[in-house]
PDB file of C-alpha atoms in Angstrom:
ATOM      1  CA  MET A1415       0.000   0.000   0.000  1.00 35.00           C
ATOM      2  CA  SER A1416       1.376   3.410  -0.936  1.00 37.00           C
ATOM      3  CA  GLU A1417       2.010   6.127   1.632  1.00 38.00           C
ATOM      4  CA  LYS A1418      -0.863   8.137   0.185  1.00 37.00           C
ATOM      5  CA  SER A1419      -3.371   5.299   0.359  1.00 34.00           C
ATOM      6  CA  GLU A1420      -2.353   4.340   3.892  1.00 33.00           C
ATOM      7  CA  HIS A1421      -3.630   7.651   5.178  1.00 30.00           C
ATOM      8  CA  SER A1422      -6.509   8.173   2.777  1.00 30.00           C
ATOM      9  CA  LEU A1423      -9.879   9.138   4.223  1.00 29.00           C
ATOM     10  CA  ALA A1424     -12.437   8.563   1.493  1.00 31.00           C
ATOM     11  CA  PRO A1425     -16.093   9.125   2.423  1.00 33.00           C
ATOM     12  CA  ALA A1426     -18.382   6.638   0.744  1.00 33.00           C
ATOM     13  CA  GLN A1427     -21.029   8.060  -1.559  1.00 35.00           C
ATOM     14  CA  LEU A1428     -24.726   7.603  -0.862  1.00 35.00           C
ATOM     15  CA  SER A1429     -25.723   4.356  -2.508  1.00 36.00           C
ATOM     16  CA  ASN A1430     -28.972   3.210  -4.074  1.00 37.00           C
ATOM     17  CA  ASP A1431     -27.943  -0.382  -3.489  1.00 38.00           C
ATOM     18  CA  SER A1432     -30.140  -2.457  -1.255  1.00 38.00           C
ATOM     19  CA  ALA A1433     -28.736  -5.299   0.794  1.00 37.00           C
ATOM     20  CA  GLU A1434     -29.058  -7.840  -1.995  1.00 38.00           C
ATOM     21  CA  TYR A1435     -27.296  -5.624  -4.539  1.00 36.00           C
ATOM     22  CA  ILE A1436     -24.100  -5.002  -2.571  1.00 37.00           C
ATOM     23  CA  HIS A1437     -21.164  -6.309  -4.583  1.00 41.00           C
ATOM     24  CA  PRO A1438     -18.708  -8.212  -2.369  1.00 44.00           C
ATOM     25  CA  THR A1439     -15.107  -7.112  -2.366  1.00 49.00           C
ATOM     26  CA  ASP A1440     -12.418  -9.421  -3.721  1.00 61.00           C
ATOM     27  CA  ARG A1441     -10.480  -9.107  -0.463  1.00 76.00           C
ATOM     28  CA  PRO A1442     -11.276 -12.093   1.783  1.00 74.00           C
ATOM     29  CA  ASP A1443     -10.313 -10.179   4.934  1.00 78.00           C
ATOM     30  CA  LEU A1444     -13.100  -7.647   4.220  1.00 86.00           C
ATOM     31  CA  THR A1445     -15.801 -10.091   3.090  1.00 88.00           C
ATOM     32  CA  LEU A1446     -17.885 -11.459   5.947  1.00 93.00           C
ATOM     33  CA  PRO A1447     -18.727 -15.174   5.751  1.00 94.00           C
ATOM     34  CA  ASN A1448     -22.370 -16.172   5.996  1.00 95.00           C
ATOM     35  CA  ASP A1449     -22.208 -17.463   9.571  1.00 96.00           C
ATOM     36  CA  VAL A1450     -20.867 -14.132  10.860  1.00 96.00           C
ATOM     37  CA  LYS A1451     -23.180 -12.070   8.669  1.00 95.00           C
ATOM     38  CA  ASN A1452     -26.305 -14.008   9.661  1.00 96.00           C
ATOM     39  CA  PHE A1453     -25.456 -13.854  13.367  1.00 97.00           C
ATOM     40  CA  LEU A1454     -24.893 -10.103  13.240  1.00 96.00           C
ATOM     41  CA  LYS A1455     -28.010  -9.349  11.210  1.00 96.00           C
ATOM     42  CA  GLN A1456     -30.148 -11.404  13.587  1.00 97.00           C
ATOM     43  CA  LEU A1457     -28.652  -9.459  16.484  1.00 96.00           C
ATOM     44  CA  PHE A1458     -29.591  -6.088  14.973  1.00 97.00           C
ATOM     45  CA  LEU A1459     -32.974  -7.399  13.819  1.00 97.00           C
ATOM     46  CA  GLU A1460     -33.785  -8.345  17.411  1.00 97.00           C
ATOM     47  CA  CYS A1461     -32.575  -4.937  18.605  1.00 97.00           C
ATOM     48  CA  ASN A1462     -34.891  -3.288  16.078  1.00 98.00           C
ATOM     49  CA  ARG A1463     -37.817  -5.406  17.226  1.00 97.00           C
ATOM     50  CA  LYS A1464     -37.169  -4.605  20.898  1.00 97.00           C
ATOM     51  CA  ILE A1465     -36.979  -0.830  20.389  1.00 98.00           C
ATOM     52  CA  SER A1466     -40.033  -0.716  18.113  1.00 98.00           C
ATOM     53  CA  PHE A1467     -42.105  -2.786  20.527  1.00 97.00           C
ATOM     54  CA  GLN A1468     -41.114  -0.446  23.356  1.00 97.00           C
ATOM     55  CA  LEU A1469     -42.261   2.591  21.371  1.00 98.00           C
ATOM     56  CA  SER A1470     -45.478   0.797  20.372  1.00 98.00           C
ATOM     57  CA  MET A1471     -46.275   0.034  24.005  1.00 97.00           C
ATOM     58  CA  PHE A1472     -45.087   3.363  25.435  1.00 97.00           C
ATOM     59  CA  PRO A1473     -45.354   6.090  22.749  1.00 97.00           C
ATOM     60  CA  ASN A1474     -44.335   8.740  25.293  1.00 93.00           C
ATOM     61  CA  ALA A1475     -40.899   7.127  25.767  1.00 94.00           C
ATOM     62  CA  HIS A1476     -38.060   9.639  25.498  1.00 91.00           C
ATOM     63  CA  GLU A1477     -35.642   9.356  22.581  1.00 91.00           C
ATOM     64  CA  GLU A1478     -32.780   9.046  25.073  1.00 89.00           C
ATOM     65  CA  SER A1479     -34.355   5.938  26.595  1.00 91.00           C
ATOM     66  CA  LEU A1480     -34.616   4.369  23.139  1.00 95.00           C
ATOM     67  CA  ASP A1481     -30.930   5.154  22.525  1.00 93.00           C
ATOM     68  CA  LEU A1482     -30.097   3.455  25.819  1.00 91.00           C
ATOM     69  CA  LEU A1483     -32.174   0.451  24.788  1.00 94.00           C
ATOM     70  CA  PHE A1484     -30.103   0.246  21.594  1.00 95.00           C
ATOM     71  CA  ILE A1485     -26.811   0.365  23.510  1.00 93.00           C
ATOM     72  CA  SER A1486     -27.951  -1.969  26.300  1.00 92.00           C
ATOM     73  CA  HIS A1487     -28.854  -4.614  23.722  1.00 94.00           C
ATOM     74  CA  PHE A1488     -25.132  -4.995  22.998  1.00 93.00           C
ATOM     75  CA  ALA A1489     -23.632  -3.959  26.346  1.00 88.00           C
ATOM     76  CA  HIS A1490     -23.846  -7.479  27.770  1.00 84.00           C
ATOM     77  CA  MET A1491     -21.689  -8.913  24.968  1.00 84.00           C
ATOM     78  CA  GLN A1492     -18.344  -8.113  26.569  1.00 81.00           C
ATOM     79  CA  GLY A1493     -16.333 -10.897  24.998  1.00 89.00           C
ATOM     80  CA  ALA A1494     -15.154 -12.416  21.733  1.00 95.00           C
ATOM     81  CA  ILE A1495     -17.118 -14.960  19.682  1.00 96.00           C
ATOM     82  CA  LYS A1496     -15.303 -17.462  17.442  1.00 96.00           C
ATOM     83  CA  PHE A1497     -17.092 -18.824  14.361  1.00 97.00           C
ATOM     84  CA  ASP A1498     -16.508 -22.006  12.352  1.00 95.00           C
ATOM     85  CA  SER A1499     -15.384 -19.877   9.408  1.00 95.00           C
ATOM     86  CA  ASN A1500     -12.280 -18.908  11.421  1.00 94.00           C
ATOM     87  CA  TRP A1501     -13.540 -15.390  12.057  1.00 97.00           C
ATOM     88  CA  THR A1502     -13.750 -13.760  15.480  1.00 97.00           C
ATOM     89  CA  LEU A1503     -16.362 -11.131  16.359  1.00 97.00           C
ATOM     90  CA  ARG A1504     -16.116  -8.700  19.255  1.00 97.00           C
ATOM     91  CA  ILE A1505     -18.685  -6.013  20.153  1.00 96.00           C
ATOM     92  CA  ASP A1506     -18.163  -3.144  22.597  1.00 93.00           C
ATOM     93  CA  ALA A1507     -20.897  -0.705  23.613  1.00 91.00           C
ATOM     94  CA  HIS A1508     -20.272   2.516  25.479  1.00 83.00           C
ATOM     95  CA  PHE A1509     -22.586   5.231  26.768  1.00 74.00           C
ATOM     96  CA  ILE A1510     -20.633   8.476  26.563  1.00 66.00           C
ATOM     97  CA  GLY A1511     -23.283  10.681  28.129  1.00 59.00           C
ATOM     98  CA  GLY A1512     -23.721  14.415  27.967  1.00 51.00           C
ATOM     99  CA  GLY A1513     -20.789  16.658  27.246  1.00 46.00           C
ATOM    100  CA  ARG A1514     -19.724  19.549  25.088  1.00 42.00           C
ATOM    101  CA  HIS A1515     -21.787  19.670  21.906  1.00 44.00           C
ATOM    102  CA  PHE A1516     -20.844  20.935  18.467  1.00 44.00           C
ATOM    103  CA  ARG A1517     -21.859  24.611  18.499  1.00 45.00           C
ATOM    104  CA  THR A1518     -24.117  23.741  21.490  1.00 49.00           C
ATOM    105  CA  TRP A1519     -25.896  21.020  19.471  1.00 61.00           C
ATOM    106  CA  GLU A1520     -25.603  17.265  19.605  1.00 71.00           C
ATOM    107  CA  VAL A1521     -24.902  16.116  16.043  1.00 80.00           C
ATOM    108  CA  ALA A1522     -25.330  12.373  16.618  1.00 84.00           C
ATOM    109  CA  ASP A1523     -26.775  10.123  19.283  1.00 89.00           C
ATOM    110  CA  ILE A1524     -24.980   6.929  18.263  1.00 92.00           C
ATOM    111  CA  GLY A1525     -21.559   6.477  16.717  1.00 89.00           C
ATOM    112  CA  LEU A1526     -20.864   3.230  14.841  1.00 93.00           C
ATOM    113  CA  MET A1527     -17.309   1.958  14.460  1.00 91.00           C
ATOM    114  CA  VAL A1528     -16.245  -1.120  12.511  1.00 94.00           C
ATOM    115  CA  MET A1529     -12.723  -2.542  12.505  1.00 92.00           C
ATOM    116  CA  PHE A1530     -11.505  -5.286  10.192  1.00 93.00           C
ATOM    117  CA  ARG A1531      -8.407  -7.186  11.291  1.00 92.00           C
ATOM    118  CA  LYS A1532      -6.377  -9.902   9.630  1.00 93.00           C
ATOM    119  CA  ASN A1533      -4.487 -12.077  12.102  1.00 94.00           C
ATOM    120  CA  GLY A1534      -4.918  -9.276  14.630  1.00 92.00           C
ATOM    121  CA  ARG A1535      -3.601  -6.505  12.397  1.00 90.00           C
ATOM    122  CA  ILE A1536      -5.892  -3.647  11.320  1.00 88.00           C
ATOM    123  CA  THR A1537      -6.723  -3.680   7.605  1.00 88.00           C
ATOM    124  CA  ARG A1538      -9.670  -1.271   7.499  1.00 88.00           C
ATOM    125  CA  SER A1539     -11.906   0.775   9.779  1.00 90.00           C
ATOM    126  CA  LYS A1540     -15.204   2.530   9.097  1.00 92.00           C
ATOM    127  CA  LEU A1541     -17.257   5.126  10.892  1.00 91.00           C
ATOM    128  CA  ALA A1542     -20.901   6.238  10.767  1.00 93.00           C
ATOM    129  CA  PHE A1543     -23.050   8.557  12.873  1.00 92.00           C
ATOM    130  CA  LEU A1544     -26.760   8.190  13.624  1.00 95.00           C
ATOM    131  CA  GLN A1545     -28.935  11.045  14.879  1.00 94.00           C
ATOM    132  CA  SER A1546     -32.064   9.475  16.378  1.00 95.00           C
ATOM    133  CA  LYS A1547     -35.554  10.946  16.030  1.00 97.00           C
ATOM    134  CA  LYS A1548     -38.772   9.282  17.139  1.00 98.00           C
ATOM    135  CA  LEU A1549     -42.206   9.387  15.554  1.00 98.00           C
ATOM    136  CA  TYR A1550     -44.724  11.176  17.787  1.00 98.00           C
ATOM    137  CA  ALA A1551     -48.121   9.650  18.454  1.00 98.00           C
ATOM    138  CA  SER A1552     -51.149  11.933  18.575  1.00 97.00           C
ATOM    139  CA  PRO A1553     -51.899  13.905  20.760  1.00 96.00           C
ATOM    140  CA  LEU A1554     -48.382  13.926  22.291  1.00 94.00           C
ATOM    141  CA  LYS A1555     -46.549  17.240  22.034  1.00 91.00           C
ATOM    142  CA  TYR A1556     -42.882  17.949  21.443  1.00 90.00           C
ATOM    143  CA  LYS A1557     -41.234  19.886  24.280  1.00 84.00           C
ATOM    144  CA  PRO A1558     -37.858  21.227  23.123  1.00 78.00           C
ATOM    145  CA  GLN A1559     -36.878  22.396  26.608  1.00 75.00           C
ATOM    146  CA  ASP A1560     -37.647  21.503  30.192  1.00 73.00           C
ATOM    147  CA  PRO A1561     -39.733  24.419  31.527  1.00 75.00           C
ATOM    148  CA  HIS A1562     -38.135  23.913  34.954  1.00 74.00           C
ATOM    149  CA  PHE A1563     -34.558  23.594  33.601  1.00 73.00           C
ATOM    150  CA  ARG A1564     -33.969  20.329  35.461  1.00 74.00           C
ATOM    151  CA  ALA A1565     -30.726  18.469  34.894  1.00 72.00           C
ATOM    152  CA  GLY A1566     -29.238  15.117  35.882  1.00 68.00           C
ATOM    153  CA  LEU A1567     -31.261  13.191  38.460  1.00 72.00           C
ATOM    154  CA  GLY A1568     -33.509  16.220  38.819  1.00 73.00           C
ATOM    155  CA  ARG A1569     -35.258  15.109  35.646  1.00 73.00           C
ATOM    156  CA  LEU A1570     -36.820  12.265  37.637  1.00 76.00           C
ATOM    157  CA  LEU A1571     -38.693  14.740  39.837  1.00 83.00           C
ATOM    158  CA  VAL A1572     -41.980  15.713  38.201  1.00 84.00           C
ATOM    159  CA  THR A1573     -44.537  18.243  39.353  1.00 87.00           C
ATOM    160  CA  GLU A1574     -48.078  17.289  40.355  1.00 89.00           C
ATOM    161  CA  GLU A1575     -49.346  18.755  37.099  1.00 85.00           C
ATOM    162  CA  GLU A1576     -46.855  16.706  35.082  1.00 83.00           C
ATOM    163  CA  HIS A1577     -47.722  13.553  37.025  1.00 85.00           C
ATOM    164  CA  CYS A1578     -51.440  13.990  36.346  1.00 85.00           C
ATOM    165  CA  GLU A1579     -50.686  14.437  32.653  1.00 84.00           C
ATOM    166  CA  LEU A1580     -48.565  11.268  32.582  1.00 85.00           C
ATOM    167  CA  VAL A1581     -51.220   9.057  34.199  1.00 89.00           C
ATOM    168  CA  LYS A1582     -54.244  10.594  32.465  1.00 92.00           C
ATOM    169  CA  THR A1583     -56.269   8.150  30.391  1.00 94.00           C
ATOM    170  CA  MET A1584     -55.602   8.769  26.702  1.00 95.00           C
ATOM    171  CA  LEU A1585     -55.702   6.955  23.395  1.00 97.00           C
ATOM    172  CA  LEU A1586     -52.370   7.426  21.633  1.00 97.00           C
ATOM    173  CA  LYS A1587     -52.452   6.971  17.868  1.00 98.00           C
ATOM    174  CA  TYR A1588     -49.867   6.571  15.124  1.00 98.00           C
ATOM    175  CA  SER A1589     -50.845   7.177  11.516  1.00 98.00           C
ATOM    176  CA  GLU A1590     -49.171   8.075   8.230  1.00 97.00           C
ATOM    177  CA  LYS A1591     -49.630  11.718   9.207  1.00 97.00           C
ATOM    178  CA  SER A1592     -47.688  11.323  12.478  1.00 98.00           C
ATOM    179  CA  LYS A1593     -44.619  13.548  12.537  1.00 98.00           C
ATOM    180  CA  TYR A1594     -41.009  13.350  13.671  1.00 98.00           C
ATOM    181  CA  LYS A1595     -41.639  16.467  15.720  1.00 97.00           C
ATOM    182  CA  ALA A1596     -38.076  16.867  17.005  1.00 95.00           C
ATOM    183  CA  LEU A1597     -36.689  16.730  13.457  1.00 96.00           C
ATOM    184  CA  LYS A1598     -36.805  20.360  12.376  1.00 94.00           C
ATOM    185  CA  LEU A1599     -35.706  21.016   8.802  1.00 95.00           C
ATOM    186  CA  LYS A1600     -33.259  23.909   8.290  1.00 92.00           C
ATOM    187  CA  SER A1601     -33.059  24.401  12.066  1.00 92.00           C
ATOM    188  CA  GLU A1602     -29.982  25.347  14.094  1.00 89.00           C
ATOM    189  CA  GLN A1603     -29.328  21.694  14.865  1.00 87.00           C
ATOM    190  CA  GLU A1604     -29.533  20.846  11.163  1.00 90.00           C
ATOM    191  CA  GLY A1605     -27.033  23.607  10.471  1.00 89.00           C
ATOM    192  CA  ALA A1606     -24.648  22.313  13.133  1.00 87.00           C
ATOM    193  CA  MET A1607     -24.923  18.813  11.671  1.00 90.00           C
ATOM    194  CA  SER A1608     -24.093  20.110   8.193  1.00 90.00           C
ATOM    195  CA  MET A1609     -21.041  21.986   9.497  1.00 90.00           C
ATOM    196  CA  PHE A1610     -19.857  18.926  11.424  1.00 85.00           C
ATOM    197  CA  SER A1611     -20.325  16.786   8.322  1.00 87.00           C
ATOM    198  CA  SER A1612     -18.304  19.197   6.186  1.00 87.00           C
ATOM    199  CA  ARG A1613     -15.544  19.609   8.754  1.00 84.00           C
ATOM    200  CA  HIS A1614     -14.971  15.862   9.148  1.00 81.00           C
ATOM    201  CA  ASN A1615     -15.916  14.878   5.590  1.00 84.00           C
ATOM    202  CA  ILE A1616     -18.536  12.369   6.713  1.00 88.00           C
ATOM    203  CA  THR A1617     -22.199  11.816   5.825  1.00 92.00           C
ATOM    204  CA  LEU A1618     -24.561  11.845   8.808  1.00 94.00           C
ATOM    205  CA  HIS A1619     -27.633   9.619   8.999  1.00 96.00           C
ATOM    206  CA  TYR A1620     -30.931   9.707  10.852  1.00 97.00           C
ATOM    207  CA  LEU A1621     -32.106   6.705  12.853  1.00 98.00           C
ATOM    208  CA  LEU A1622     -35.900   6.998  12.827  1.00 98.00           C
ATOM    209  CA  TYR A1623     -37.659   5.297  15.727  1.00 98.00           C
ATOM    210  CA  ASN A1624     -41.080   4.038  14.620  1.00 98.00           C
ATOM    211  CA  PRO A1625     -43.655   1.707  16.177  1.00 98.00           C
ATOM    212  CA  SER A1626     -43.824  -1.841  14.887  1.00 97.00           C
ATOM    213  CA  LEU A1627     -46.976  -1.112  12.898  1.00 97.00           C
ATOM    214  CA  ILE A1628     -48.569   1.941  11.286  1.00 97.00           C
ATOM    215  CA  PRO A1629     -51.408   2.627  11.873  1.00 97.00           C
ATOM    216  CA  TRP A1630     -51.241   1.728  15.558  1.00 97.00           C
ATOM    217  CA  GLU A1631     -53.014   2.873  18.705  1.00 97.00           C
ATOM    218  CA  ILE A1632     -52.791   2.040  22.390  1.00 97.00           C
ATOM    219  CA  LYS A1633     -54.579   3.202  25.508  1.00 96.00           C
ATOM    220  CA  THR A1634     -52.536   4.698  28.321  1.00 95.00           C
ATOM    221  CA  PRO A1635     -52.032   3.885  31.159  1.00 95.00           C
ATOM    222  CA  VAL A1636     -51.253   0.494  29.641  1.00 94.00           C
ATOM    223  CA  GLU A1637     -53.350  -2.288  31.147  1.00 92.00           C
ATOM    224  CA  GLY A1638     -51.777  -5.256  29.394  1.00 90.00           C
ATOM    225  CA  VAL A1639     -48.916  -6.242  27.119  1.00 91.00           C
ATOM    226  CA  PRO A1640     -50.023  -5.862  23.480  1.00 91.00           C
ATOM    227  CA  THR A1641     -49.558  -8.650  20.964  1.00 92.00           C
ATOM    228  CA  ILE A1642     -47.552  -7.620  17.900  1.00 94.00           C
ATOM    229  CA  ASP A1643     -46.662 -10.480  15.592  1.00 91.00           C
ATOM    230  CA  GLU A1644     -44.469  -8.632  13.107  1.00 93.00           C
ATOM    231  CA  ASN A1645     -42.192  -5.605  13.066  1.00 96.00           C
ATOM    232  CA  LYS A1646     -43.393  -4.229   9.724  1.00 95.00           C
ATOM    233  CA  VAL A1647     -42.134  -0.658  10.168  1.00 96.00           C
ATOM    234  CA  GLY A1648     -39.710  -0.347  13.079  1.00 97.00           C
ATOM    235  CA  CYS A1649     -36.370   1.471  13.111  1.00 97.00           C
ATOM    236  CA  ARG A1650     -35.356   2.967   9.766  1.00 97.00           C
ATOM    237  CA  VAL A1651     -32.275   4.830   8.550  1.00 97.00           C
ATOM    238  CA  ILE A1652     -32.019   7.666   6.025  1.00 96.00           C
ATOM    239  CA  SER A1653     -29.108   9.957   5.167  1.00 96.00           C
ATOM    240  CA  LYS A1654     -29.116  13.654   5.951  1.00 96.00           C
ATOM    241  CA  PRO A1655     -28.248  14.621   2.332  1.00 95.00           C
ATOM    242  CA  PHE A1656     -31.301  12.652   1.183  1.00 95.00           C
ATOM    243  CA  LEU A1657     -33.474  14.533   3.674  1.00 95.00           C
ATOM    244  CA  ASP A1658     -32.013  17.924   2.720  1.00 95.00           C
ATOM    245  CA  THR A1659     -32.518  17.323  -0.998  1.00 94.00           C
ATOM    246  CA  SER A1660     -35.989  15.807  -0.722  1.00 95.00           C
ATOM    247  CA  PHE A1661     -37.410  18.629   1.399  1.00 96.00           C
ATOM    248  CA  GLN A1662     -35.434  21.643   0.229  1.00 94.00           C
ATOM    249  CA  ASP A1663     -38.664  23.473  -0.651  1.00 94.00           C
ATOM    250  CA  LYS A1664     -40.080  23.151   2.873  1.00 95.00           C
ATOM    251  CA  GLN A1665     -40.097  26.044   5.306  1.00 95.00           C
ATOM    252  CA  VAL A1666     -37.745  26.437   8.263  1.00 95.00           C
ATOM    253  CA  ASN A1667     -38.523  24.102  11.204  1.00 94.00           C
ATOM    254  CA  TYR A1668     -40.893  21.956   9.155  1.00 97.00           C
ATOM    255  CA  ALA A1669     -41.242  18.527  10.802  1.00 97.00           C
ATOM    256  CA  PRO A1670     -41.698  15.743   8.217  1.00 97.00           C
ATOM    257  CA  SER A1671     -44.337  13.082   8.694  1.00 98.00           C
ATOM    258  CA  TYR A1672     -43.962   9.345   8.252  1.00 97.00           C
ATOM    259  CA  LYS A1673     -45.798   9.709   4.927  1.00 97.00           C
ATOM    260  CA  ASP A1674     -43.408  12.480   3.832  1.00 97.00           C
ATOM    261  CA  ILE A1675     -40.387  10.254   4.432  1.00 96.00           C
ATOM    262  CA  ARG A1676     -42.040   7.185   2.926  1.00 95.00           C
ATOM    263  CA  ASP A1677     -43.076   8.937  -0.288  1.00 94.00           C
ATOM    264  CA  ALA A1678     -39.717  10.681  -0.737  1.00 94.00           C
ATOM    265  CA  PHE A1679     -37.760   7.486  -0.121  1.00 93.00           C
ATOM    266  CA  LYS A1680     -39.968   5.536  -2.511  1.00 89.00           C
ATOM    267  CA  LYS A1681     -39.403   8.182  -5.183  1.00 87.00           C
ATOM    268  CA  ASP A1682     -35.596   8.149  -4.869  1.00 82.00           C
ATOM    269  CA  PHE A1683     -35.229   4.409  -4.243  1.00 81.00           C
ATOM    270  CA  SER A1684     -38.053   2.973  -6.329  1.00 68.00           C
ATOM    271  CA  ASP A1685     -36.113  -0.208  -7.097  1.00 63.00           C
ATOM    272  CA  GLN A1686     -36.071  -1.283  -3.465  1.00 63.00           C
ATOM    273  CA  GLU A1687     -38.532  -2.910  -1.108  1.00 62.00           C
ATOM    274  CA  SER A1688     -37.553  -0.612   1.761  1.00 69.00           C
ATOM    275  CA  VAL A1689     -40.314   1.649   3.064  1.00 81.00           C
ATOM    276  CA  ALA A1690     -39.611   5.034   4.690  1.00 91.00           C
ATOM    277  CA  GLY A1691     -35.895   4.274   4.920  1.00 95.00           C
ATOM    278  CA  TRP A1692     -33.629   1.262   5.175  1.00 95.00           C
ATOM    279  CA  LYS A1693     -34.356  -1.186   7.960  1.00 95.00           C
ATOM    280  CA  MET A1694     -31.793  -0.633  10.690  1.00 97.00           C
ATOM    281  CA  GLU A1695     -30.327  -4.137  10.424  1.00 96.00           C
ATOM    282  CA  ASN A1696     -29.997  -3.877   6.631  1.00 95.00           C
ATOM    283  CA  PHE A1697     -28.330  -0.481   6.774  1.00 96.00           C
ATOM    284  CA  ILE A1698     -25.788  -1.465   9.436  1.00 97.00           C
ATOM    285  CA  CYS A1699     -24.987  -4.995   8.237  1.00 95.00           C
ATOM    286  CA  ASP A1700     -25.198  -4.559   4.457  1.00 93.00           C
ATOM    287  CA  LEU A1701     -24.862  -0.903   3.511  1.00 94.00           C
ATOM    288  CA  PHE A1702     -22.442   0.160   6.258  1.00 96.00           C
ATOM    289  CA  ILE A1703     -20.336  -2.840   7.298  1.00 95.00           C
ATOM    290  CA  ASN A1704     -20.229  -4.604   3.932  1.00 88.00           C
ATOM    291  CA  GLY A1705     -21.300  -1.758   1.664  1.00 90.00           C
ATOM    292  CA  LYS A1706     -20.628   1.785   0.562  1.00 90.00           C
ATOM    293  CA  GLU A1707     -22.061   3.833   3.429  1.00 93.00           C
ATOM    294  CA  GLY A1708     -19.827   5.392   6.070  1.00 92.00           C
ATOM    295  CA  LEU A1709     -16.388   6.955   6.257  1.00 89.00           C
ATOM    296  CA  VAL A1710     -13.530   4.624   5.329  1.00 88.00           C
ATOM    297  CA  ASP A1711     -10.260   5.076   7.219  1.00 80.00           C
ATOM    298  CA  ASP A1712      -7.474   2.873   5.855  1.00 72.00           C
ATOM    299  CA  SER A1713      -4.778   4.389   8.052  1.00 68.00           C
ATOM    300  CA  PRO A1714      -3.261   1.944  10.568  1.00 62.00           C
ATOM    301  CA  ASN A1715      -3.749   4.167  13.605  1.00 66.00           C
ATOM    302  CA  PHE A1716      -7.403   5.314  13.441  1.00 68.00           C
ATOM    303  CA  GLN A1717      -6.462   8.947  12.847  1.00 68.00           C
ATOM    304  CA  THR A1718      -9.954  10.175  12.002  1.00 68.00           C
ATOM    305  CA  MET A1719     -11.799   7.845  14.356  1.00 70.00           C
ATOM    306  CA  LEU A1720      -9.670   8.859  17.327  1.00 71.00           C
ATOM    307  CA  ARG A1721     -10.058  12.533  16.566  1.00 68.00           C
ATOM    308  CA  ILE A1722     -13.851  12.323  16.554  1.00 67.00           C
ATOM    309  CA  MET A1723     -14.726   9.474  18.912  1.00 61.00           C
ATOM    310  CA  SER A1724     -12.092   9.059  21.613  1.00 54.00           C
ATOM    311  CA  GLN A1725     -13.024  11.911  23.938  1.00 44.00           C
ATOM    312  CA  LYS A1726     -16.047  12.093  26.213  1.00 39.00           C
ATOM    313  CA  THR A1727     -16.504  15.684  25.132  1.00 46.00           C
ATOM    314  CA  SER A1728     -17.313  14.665  21.568  1.00 50.00           C
ATOM    315  CA  PRO A1729     -20.816  15.705  20.423  1.00 50.00           C
ATOM    316  CA  ILE A1730     -22.058  12.097  20.459  1.00 62.00           C
ATOM    317  CA  SER A1731     -23.986  10.294  23.226  1.00 72.00           C
ATOM    318  CA  SER A1732     -23.224   6.603  22.650  1.00 84.00           C
ATOM    319  CA  ALA A1733     -20.872   4.431  20.642  1.00 87.00           C
ATOM    320  CA  LEU A1734     -20.957   0.886  19.328  1.00 93.00           C
ATOM    321  CA  SER A1735     -17.757  -0.779  18.177  1.00 93.00           C
ATOM    322  CA  ILE A1736     -17.723  -3.965  16.074  1.00 96.00           C
ATOM    323  CA  THR A1737     -14.424  -5.745  15.426  1.00 96.00           C
ATOM    324  CA  PHE A1738     -13.874  -8.598  12.977  1.00 97.00           C
ATOM    325  CA  ASP A1739     -10.673 -10.647  12.936  1.00 96.00           C
ATOM    326  CA  PHE A1740      -9.976 -12.949   9.993  1.00 94.00           C
ATOM    327  CA  GLU A1741      -7.424 -15.659  10.742  1.00 91.00           C
ATOM    328  CA  GLU A1742      -5.633 -17.415   7.916  1.00 81.00           C
TER     329      GLU A1742
END
């Protein structure tokens, strides 16, 4: 490898390829065998199902709690797994927590890191960022700030008025018109994300938390565990450039609906079966790990990854690291 290529940082271009159209590389140390791929996809599929069921049962769940559910799904896997194909898989999950944000804004809730090793030696690393936004059920309202400016454990202390609102009998409904109310187009946060993306030469993505089914409704307080046989909608991923381009004619602070995202995605990716974004497990396992999405860092010492991810003060809340080791 030349000196130039060893330190190249080439951001992958947004791809129209679905999982089944990803062309495998001719490098065996970067091509996951089926036993590893199937295990990993099942792991993320189950994570998707768990988060979506939680949001279906408790539509008033905070986005932060859904992020924690994502991280906790992998946090217990603190060890290496050896497969028959002579590959080893290791997953590390870390909750970074609050810290300094980029221009006072958090640009991503979850950072994804993938490292490929051959006989223990790094051959490639990749990086992706997910900014999570949940779909709001009607009549729930988006509250951008705590009116009492509570922080830390103080957030657990609610007023009598807030308590009465939380336990009041309501019918919460999801429909195609439901909106991602915290996703404000052309907002200050969007601007900070664009600047961060340009500075680090990386495409940001949105992780959209949806219920398992749409339409869906549930009475609160919940009186029994609902039965949901299939996760038809669930967690979806779209890129920020796709969102910016698709809704460039919308006004400032417009919050797109599920139907908005679905129709725009169908228009741009008409050759795919994905609805309202890529399924989380397909994006991570096929488009990111084994595909064209994400920032590629071929340097041997994680120059870009360390600069962005290593400090607690980075504008990211949680990180998931996946390491593959191919042994010849």
